[in-house]
Each structure stands twice: as structure tokens, then as C-alpha cells.
Amino acid sequence: MRNMIRTAGIGLMALALATPLLAHNYAIGKLAIGHPWTRETAASQKVGAGFLAITNSGKKADRLISATAAGMKEVQLHTVSMDNGVMRMRQLKDGIPVAAGETVTFKPGGYHLMFMGLTQPFKKGAKIPVTLRFQQAGNVKVQFAVQPVGSTTPIEVDHGKH
């Protein structure tokens, strides 16, 4: 019996260590915010971009209306579009809608947060605290994981393999 308990305990520990930690998920009301991330920046770089996914499991639409963060002048909501073969970025001053039952994905080449006026560079492995403000759900504090410069998607880190 003792061996069975010990074997089961070891098995559970191994499973826990082999599973990537998805600690970058947040929730407020019916909104789920998945894996906020950004890229590391150069020492002289004054802007950065932030990416995440927002899922609205509720029956009413909401809207991301702003974001704030220490260590930078401001955070703007942006989108990228193609205009006659030219990629253009523009600020969305009215926010970004999150329809009921839908997911809005912020990714390179689409919706993103622009971190403006950085006072220090983002270093790989760091966490950047940001407060997201929603029209209905209110404010939620999240942390953007700083990933390598060339990242194009969120990287899940297996903290059990150090």
C-alpha cells in the first residue's frame, strides 16, 4: 500500500513538472485574457508592442478601451491594415470591441498594444505589468512576458525542466 501511494505521488509530481505552466492567463467577469507577451527591445528603443487574446464567454459585448503601465509614457491600442499594398498602423482611440462569445487575438500584423516612450528596455524573461481597462468588466492587471526579439507567437515555458 505504501509503495502504491509513493508511486502515485511520484507520478503526479512527474506530470506536474512535465506540464507547461500556463500562468499567463487572467480573468475578469466573463472575459479571459490569454498569455500576454511582448518582445525584448534594444537599449535605445522607445516603443514596443504587446500581444494577447481576449475571450468573452458572456452574453454581452465588451470593449477594451485603454491600458496603462509604469515605465512608459503611454499605452495605445493599435491595428495594422493594408492600403494599396502598404502596411499601415493606426491608433484605435475608441477601443477594440470584444463581441459576446468571441475571441479577439492581438498578434503581429493585427491588433496590438503599443508601449510608447519606454524608460528602459524590455529584457527577455522579464514581466511587464499592465492594467487593461474594459468598458463593462472594469480593470484587470496582467503581466506581459518578454520573449526573444524574433518571436511571432506566445512561447509557453516549461518551468519544470530547469
XYZ file of N, CA and C in Angstrom:
486
model
N 0.828 -1.193 0.000
C 0.000 0.000 0.000
C 0.874 1.260 0.000
N 1.900 1.243 0.834
C 2.805 2.382 0.928
C 3.502 2.627 -0.410
N 3.909 1.540 -1.087
C 4.546 1.659 -2.401
C 3.603 2.246 -3.434
N 2.331 1.871 -3.383
C 1.335 2.388 -4.331
C 1.162 3.894 -4.142
N 1.093 4.313 -2.895
C 0.925 5.740 -2.614
C 2.154 6.509 -3.073
N 3.338 5.951 -2.769
C 4.570 6.613 -3.180
C 4.669 6.684 -4.705
N 4.336 5.598 -5.400
C 4.378 5.564 -6.858
C 3.394 6.569 -7.452
N 2.205 6.633 -6.878
C 1.202 7.590 -7.352
C 1.689 9.016 -7.132
N 2.297 9.274 -5.982
C 2.824 10.608 -5.685
C 3.918 11.004 -6.651
N 4.828 10.075 -6.937
C 5.909 10.353 -7.888
C 5.330 10.604 -9.274
N 4.338 9.826 -9.654
C 3.694 10.009 -10.957
C 3.036 11.371 -11.080
N 2.361 11.821 -10.028
C 1.721 13.139 -10.050
C 2.752 14.257 -10.112
N 3.852 14.088 -9.390
C 4.912 15.097 -9.439
C 5.520 15.169 -10.838
N 5.762 14.024 -11.448
C 6.337 14.000 -12.799
C 5.397 14.665 -13.791
N 4.105 14.386 -13.666
C 3.115 15.001 -14.548
C 3.109 16.511 -14.369
N 3.150 16.965 -13.135
C 3.149 18.405 -12.867
C 4.391 19.070 -13.439
N 5.543 18.418 -13.331
C 6.780 19.002 -13.842
C 6.847 18.977 -15.358
N 6.189 18.023 -15.997
C 6.235 17.909 -17.449
C 5.217 18.799 -18.142
N 4.264 19.341 -17.420
C 3.214 20.171 -17.997
C 3.650 21.623 -18.037
N 3.587 22.292 -19.183
C 3.934 23.710 -19.233
C 3.033 24.516 -18.308
N 3.629 25.454 -17.615
C 2.853 26.304 -16.730
C 2.206 27.400 -17.557
N 0.910 27.493 -17.490
C 0.174 28.497 -18.257
C -0.277 29.610 -17.321
N 0.661 30.128 -16.557
C 0.350 31.131 -15.550
C 0.056 32.497 -16.150
N 0.068 32.596 -17.445
C -0.195 33.865 -18.090
C -1.643 33.982 -18.537
N -2.539 33.458 -17.763
C -3.957 33.576 -18.062
C -4.622 34.348 -16.942
N -5.488 35.285 -17.322
C -6.145 36.156 -16.363
C -7.637 36.187 -16.688
N -8.444 36.610 -15.719
C -9.882 36.706 -15.958
C -10.456 37.877 -15.183
N -11.479 38.476 -15.769
C -12.275 39.485 -15.095
C -13.682 39.356 -15.647
N -14.634 39.120 -14.764
C -16.004 38.893 -15.207
C -16.057 37.731 -16.179
N -16.649 37.944 -17.323
C -16.769 36.905 -18.354
C -15.643 36.965 -19.383
N -14.629 37.770 -19.101
C -13.505 37.899 -20.025
C -12.309 37.085 -19.539
N -11.689 36.361 -20.453
C -10.451 35.640 -20.182
C -9.356 36.259 -21.034
N -8.239 36.573 -20.405
C -7.104 37.160 -21.108
C -6.009 36.108 -21.144
N -5.630 35.705 -22.348
C -4.668 34.622 -22.505
C -3.290 35.082 -22.909
N -2.315 34.634 -22.203
C -0.879 34.768 -22.425
C -0.435 36.097 -23.038
N -0.485 37.179 -22.267
C 0.063 38.443 -22.753
C 1.580 38.329 -22.944
N 2.074 38.825 -24.079
C 3.514 38.764 -24.340
C 3.972 39.957 -25.157
N 5.266 40.203 -25.093
C 5.907 41.260 -25.851
C 7.302 40.769 -26.236
N 7.983 41.537 -27.040
C 9.342 41.173 -27.441
C 10.359 42.034 -26.686
N 11.560 41.481 -26.488
C 12.623 42.279 -25.892
C 12.943 43.438 -26.828
N 13.421 44.541 -26.258
C 13.716 45.730 -27.048
C 15.193 46.107 -26.914
N 15.681 46.859 -27.872
C 17.055 47.360 -27.831
C 17.166 48.457 -26.779
N 18.376 48.711 -26.320
C 18.602 49.691 -25.256
C 18.061 51.082 -25.603
N 18.171 51.489 -26.863
C 17.719 52.830 -27.262
C 16.277 52.865 -27.769
N 15.644 51.732 -27.858
C 14.290 51.650 -28.407
C 13.280 52.275 -27.447
N 12.403 53.102 -27.955
C 11.420 53.819 -27.138
C 10.001 53.301 -27.297
N 9.796 52.286 -28.153
C 8.465 51.706 -28.337
C 8.565 50.183 -28.333
N 7.458 49.559 -27.979
C 7.331 48.103 -28.029
C 5.887 47.762 -28.332
N 5.631 46.518 -28.627
C 4.269 46.080 -28.932
C 3.883 44.931 -28.013
N 2.611 44.873 -27.649
C 2.108 43.817 -26.776
C 0.999 43.036 -27.449
N 0.979 41.733 -27.169
C 0.032 40.823 -27.811
C -0.639 39.945 -26.753
N -1.843 39.484 -27.033
C -2.611 38.643 -26.128
C -3.867 38.184 -26.846
N -4.690 37.423 -26.146
C -6.010 37.049 -26.670
C -7.043 37.359 -25.591
N -8.182 37.884 -26.009
C -9.275 38.182 -25.084
C -10.495 37.396 -25.542
N -11.002 36.544 -24.655
C -12.192 35.746 -24.954
C -13.338 36.211 -24.076
N -14.474 36.484 -24.711
C -15.672 36.919 -23.998
C -16.657 35.754 -23.969
N -16.790 35.108 -22.818
C -17.726 33.984 -22.686
C -19.107 34.443 -22.242
N -19.294 35.736 -22.127
C -20.568 36.286 -21.686
C -21.576 36.434 -22.816
N -22.734 36.959 -22.464
C -23.813 37.166 -23.430
C -23.872 38.618 -23.912
N -22.993 39.482 -23.344
C -22.957 40.885 -23.740
C -21.561 41.243 -24.245
N -21.529 42.101 -25.242
C -20.250 42.578 -25.774
C -19.555 43.463 -24.751
N -18.255 43.556 -24.872
C -17.457 44.463 -24.050
C -16.473 45.151 -24.993
N -15.649 46.007 -24.464
C -14.699 46.750 -25.286
C -13.468 47.050 -24.443
N -12.289 46.740 -24.994
C -11.043 47.178 -24.371
C -10.903 48.643 -24.732
N -10.926 49.525 -23.718
C -10.931 50.952 -24.025
C -9.593 51.637 -23.766
N -8.737 51.032 -22.928
C -7.418 51.634 -22.708
C -6.547 50.672 -21.918
N -5.290 51.057 -21.793
C -4.331 50.314 -20.981
C -3.324 51.305 -20.424
N -2.768 50.976 -19.263
C -1.751 51.818 -18.648
C -0.641 50.929 -18.096
N 0.549 51.521 -17.985
C 1.682 50.789 -17.429
C 2.727 51.774 -16.933
N 3.394 51.414 -15.849
C 4.500 52.221 -15.345
C 5.704 52.009 -16.263
N 6.610 52.958 -16.273
C 7.836 52.807 -17.046
C 7.702 53.141 -18.515
N 6.605 53.800 -18.866
C 6.412 54.236 -20.247
C 5.469 55.430 -20.259
N 5.561 56.226 -21.310
C 4.745 57.438 -21.402
C 3.258 57.098 -21.511
N 2.927 56.146 -22.402
C 1.531 55.749 -22.573
C 1.438 54.401 -23.277
N 0.245 53.831 -23.216
C -0.053 52.595 -23.940
C -1.220 52.918 -24.866
N -1.046 52.629 -26.153
C -2.091 52.889 -27.137
C -2.604 51.576 -27.707
N -3.860 51.574 -28.138
C -4.455 50.433 -28.824
C -4.314 50.678 -30.321
N -3.772 49.689 -31.037
C -3.479 49.855 -32.467
C -3.985 48.677 -33.287
N -4.086 48.920 -34.591
C -4.316 47.865 -35.562
C -3.415 48.121 -36.762
N -3.253 47.092 -37.569
C -2.476 47.187 -38.799
C -3.400 46.791 -39.944
N -3.327 47.544 -41.037
C -4.135 47.214 -42.216
C -3.289 47.432 -43.466
N -3.738 46.836 -44.554
C -3.066 47.013 -45.848
C -3.858 48.038 -46.656
N -3.152 49.007 -47.242
C -3.774 50.043 -48.054
C -2.956 50.174 -49.336
N -3.499 49.653 -50.451
C -2.784 49.662 -51.734
C -1.389 49.046 -51.617
N -1.312 47.915 -50.928
C -0.047 47.210 -50.787
C 0.895 47.775 -49.747
N 0.455 48.801 -49.018
C 1.282 49.416 -47.975
C 0.669 49.096 -46.615
N 1.500 48.549 -45.727
C 1.026 48.240 -44.385
C 0.983 49.528 -43.565
N -0.163 49.780 -42.949
C -0.341 50.997 -42.155
C -0.815 50.632 -40.750
N -0.213 51.309 -39.766
C -0.625 51.124 -38.384
C -1.408 52.359 -37.968
N -2.500 52.139 -37.233
C -3.259 53.282 -36.747
C -3.779 53.030 -35.345
N -3.869 54.117 -34.596
C -4.378 54.052 -33.231
C -5.900 53.940 -33.261
N -6.443 53.126 -32.353
C -7.891 52.955 -32.227
C -8.345 53.664 -30.950
N -8.653 54.931 -31.073
C -8.996 55.746 -29.903
C -10.320 55.350 -29.267
N -11.200 54.677 -30.021
C -12.488 54.231 -29.478
C -12.402 52.831 -28.875
N -11.216 52.251 -28.850
C -11.034 50.933 -28.255
C -11.245 49.810 -29.250
N -11.235 48.591 -28.705
C -11.365 47.388 -29.525
C -12.519 46.561 -28.991
N -13.555 46.320 -29.809
C -14.711 45.551 -29.337
C -14.370 44.071 -29.139
N -15.011 43.488 -28.132
C -14.896 42.053 -27.870
C -16.335 41.528 -27.808
N -16.808 40.979 -28.918
C -18.197 40.521 -29.031
C -18.467 39.344 -28.092
N -19.711 39.202 -27.695
C -20.124 38.078 -26.852
C -19.834 36.766 -27.573
N -19.248 35.828 -26.845
C -18.959 34.517 -27.410
C -17.802 34.485 -28.385
N -17.020 35.553 -28.472
C -15.923 35.642 -29.445
C -14.572 35.818 -28.762
N -13.518 35.567 -29.531
C -12.144 35.815 -29.095
C -11.513 36.817 -30.040
N -10.854 37.821 -29.477
C -10.091 38.787 -30.246
C -8.621 38.502 -29.965
N -7.862 38.252 -31.027
C -6.450 37.919 -30.882
C -5.598 39.107 -31.294
N -4.727 39.524 -30.398
C -3.764 40.581 -30.658
C -2.483 39.882 -31.074
N -2.003 40.159 -32.305
C -0.818 39.469 -32.815
C -0.081 40.384 -33.782
N 1.183 40.063 -34.063
C 1.916 40.875 -35.026
C 1.148 40.964 -36.355
N 1.053 42.178 -36.880
C 0.335 42.393 -38.134
C -1.154 42.613 -37.955
N -1.628 42.713 -36.715
C -3.054 42.915 -36.443
C -3.222 43.823 -35.231
N -4.258 43.547 -34.453
C -4.438 44.301 -33.218
C -3.211 44.124 -32.330
N -2.833 45.189 -31.621
C -1.744 45.112 -30.646
C -1.783 46.339 -29.744
N -1.090 46.242 -28.627
C -0.872 47.385 -27.756
C 0.460 48.003 -28.155
N 0.538 49.312 -28.209
C 1.805 49.994 -28.465
C 2.259 50.619 -27.153
N 3.415 50.179 -26.685
C 4.026 50.724 -25.483
C 4.905 51.894 -25.940
N 4.511 53.106 -25.604
C 5.150 54.321 -26.111
C 5.995 54.991 -25.027
N 7.167 55.495 -25.432
C 8.015 56.236 -24.511
C 8.611 55.369 -23.415
N 9.194 54.230 -23.796
C 9.803 53.337 -22.804
C 10.943 54.052 -22.082
N 10.996 53.894 -20.768
C 12.079 54.500 -19.990
C 13.246 53.535 -19.797
N 13.009 52.257 -20.057
C 14.072 51.250 -20.017
C 13.687 50.111 -20.951
N 14.672 49.387 -21.467
C 14.364 48.313 -22.423
C 13.665 47.131 -21.760
N 12.894 46.407 -22.564
C 12.294 45.144 -22.114
C 13.365 44.065 -22.274
N 13.639 43.342 -21.208
C 14.654 42.284 -21.246
C 13.994 40.913 -21.246
N 14.491 40.039 -22.103
C 13.970 38.674 -22.221
C 13.847 38.034 -20.841
N 12.676 37.439 -20.591
C 12.412 36.771 -19.321
C 11.723 37.650 -18.294
N 11.701 38.956 -18.515
C 11.053 39.875 -17.573
C 9.536 39.832 -17.745
N 8.837 40.427 -16.808
C 7.381 40.577 -16.859
C 7.070 42.070 -16.807
N 6.202 42.518 -17.694
C 5.823 43.925 -17.765
C 4.384 44.051 -17.246
N 4.180 44.667 -16.067
C 2.825 44.822 -15.541
C 2.039 45.888 -16.319
N 0.835 45.521 -16.721
C -0.040 46.411 -17.490
C -1.450 46.271 -16.937
N -2.161 47.380 -16.835
C -3.568 47.355 -16.442
C -4.418 47.573 -17.685
N -5.284 46.607 -17.973
C -6.227 46.710 -19.095
C -7.543 47.240 -18.552
N -8.165 48.163 -19.282
C -9.442 48.752 -18.854
C -10.529 48.410 -19.866
N -11.545 47.711 -19.385
C -12.673 47.320 -20.227
C -13.887 48.168 -19.884
N -14.697 48.448 -20.888
C -15.878 49.290 -20.714
C -16.858 48.688 -19.711
N -17.123 47.404 -19.778
C -18.085 46.744 -18.896
C -17.422 46.049 -17.705
N -16.404 45.270 -17.963
C -15.795 44.424 -16.930
C -14.920 45.202 -15.954
N -14.399 46.358 -16.361
C -13.530 47.132 -15.480
C -12.056 46.872 -15.749
N -11.244 47.036 -14.710
C -9.795 46.940 -14.843
C -9.276 45.577 -14.412
N -8.258 45.107 -15.117
C -7.575 43.868 -14.741
C -6.075 44.076 -14.941
N -5.304 43.656 -13.931
C -3.842 43.747 -14.022
C -3.315 42.439 -14.589
N -2.475 42.569 -15.616
C -1.861 41.403 -16.257
C -0.362 41.652 -16.344
N 0.379 40.620 -16.699
C 1.817 40.767 -16.897
C 2.178 40.225 -18.271
N 2.856 41.057 -19.050
C 3.309 40.658 -20.378
C 4.682 40.008 -20.243
N 4.803 38.764 -20.696
C 6.070 38.046 -20.673
C 6.945 38.559 -21.811
N 8.187 38.912 -21.508
C 9.109 39.409 -22.528
C 9.811 38.220 -23.173
N 9.596 38.086 -24.470
C 10.142 36.982 -25.260
C 11.253 37.491 -26.173
N 11.995 36.579 -26.816
C 13.078 36.992 -27.715
C 12.587 37.894 -28.852
N 13.504 38.691 -29.394
C 13.207 39.662 -30.453
C 12.405 39.072 -31.607
N 12.757 37.926 -32.118
C 12.111 37.367 -33.303
C 10.810 36.631 -33.063
N 10.282 36.641 -31.853
C 9.059 35.892 -31.552
C 7.878 36.374 -32.390
N 7.089 35.416 -32.869
C 5.888 35.758 -33.637
C 4.625 35.221 -32.976
N 4.780 34.350 -31.996
C 3.654 33.785 -31.243
C 4.075 33.644 -29.785
N 3.102 33.476 -28.885
C 3.486 33.298 -27.478
C 4.268 32.004 -27.283
N 5.254 32.067 -26.422
C 6.063 30.897 -26.101
C 5.661 30.409 -24.712
N 5.267 29.159 -24.628
C 4.971 28.559 -23.327
C 6.270 28.050 -22.742
N 6.519 28.345 -21.501
C 7.756 27.953 -20.850
C 7.485 26.804 -19.905
N 8.265 25.748 -20.035
C 8.160 24.621 -19.121
C 9.118 24.878 -17.967
N 8.560 25.366 -16.853
C 9.379 25.704 -15.702
C 9.913 24.468 -14.987
N 9.472 23.285 -15.342
C 9.901 22.065 -14.669
C 11.185 21.492 -15.225
N 11.747 22.068 -16.261
C 12.931 21.500 -16.904
C 14.169 22.352 -16.687
N 14.277 23.027 -15.560
C 15.461 23.859 -15.296
C 16.575 23.025 -14.742
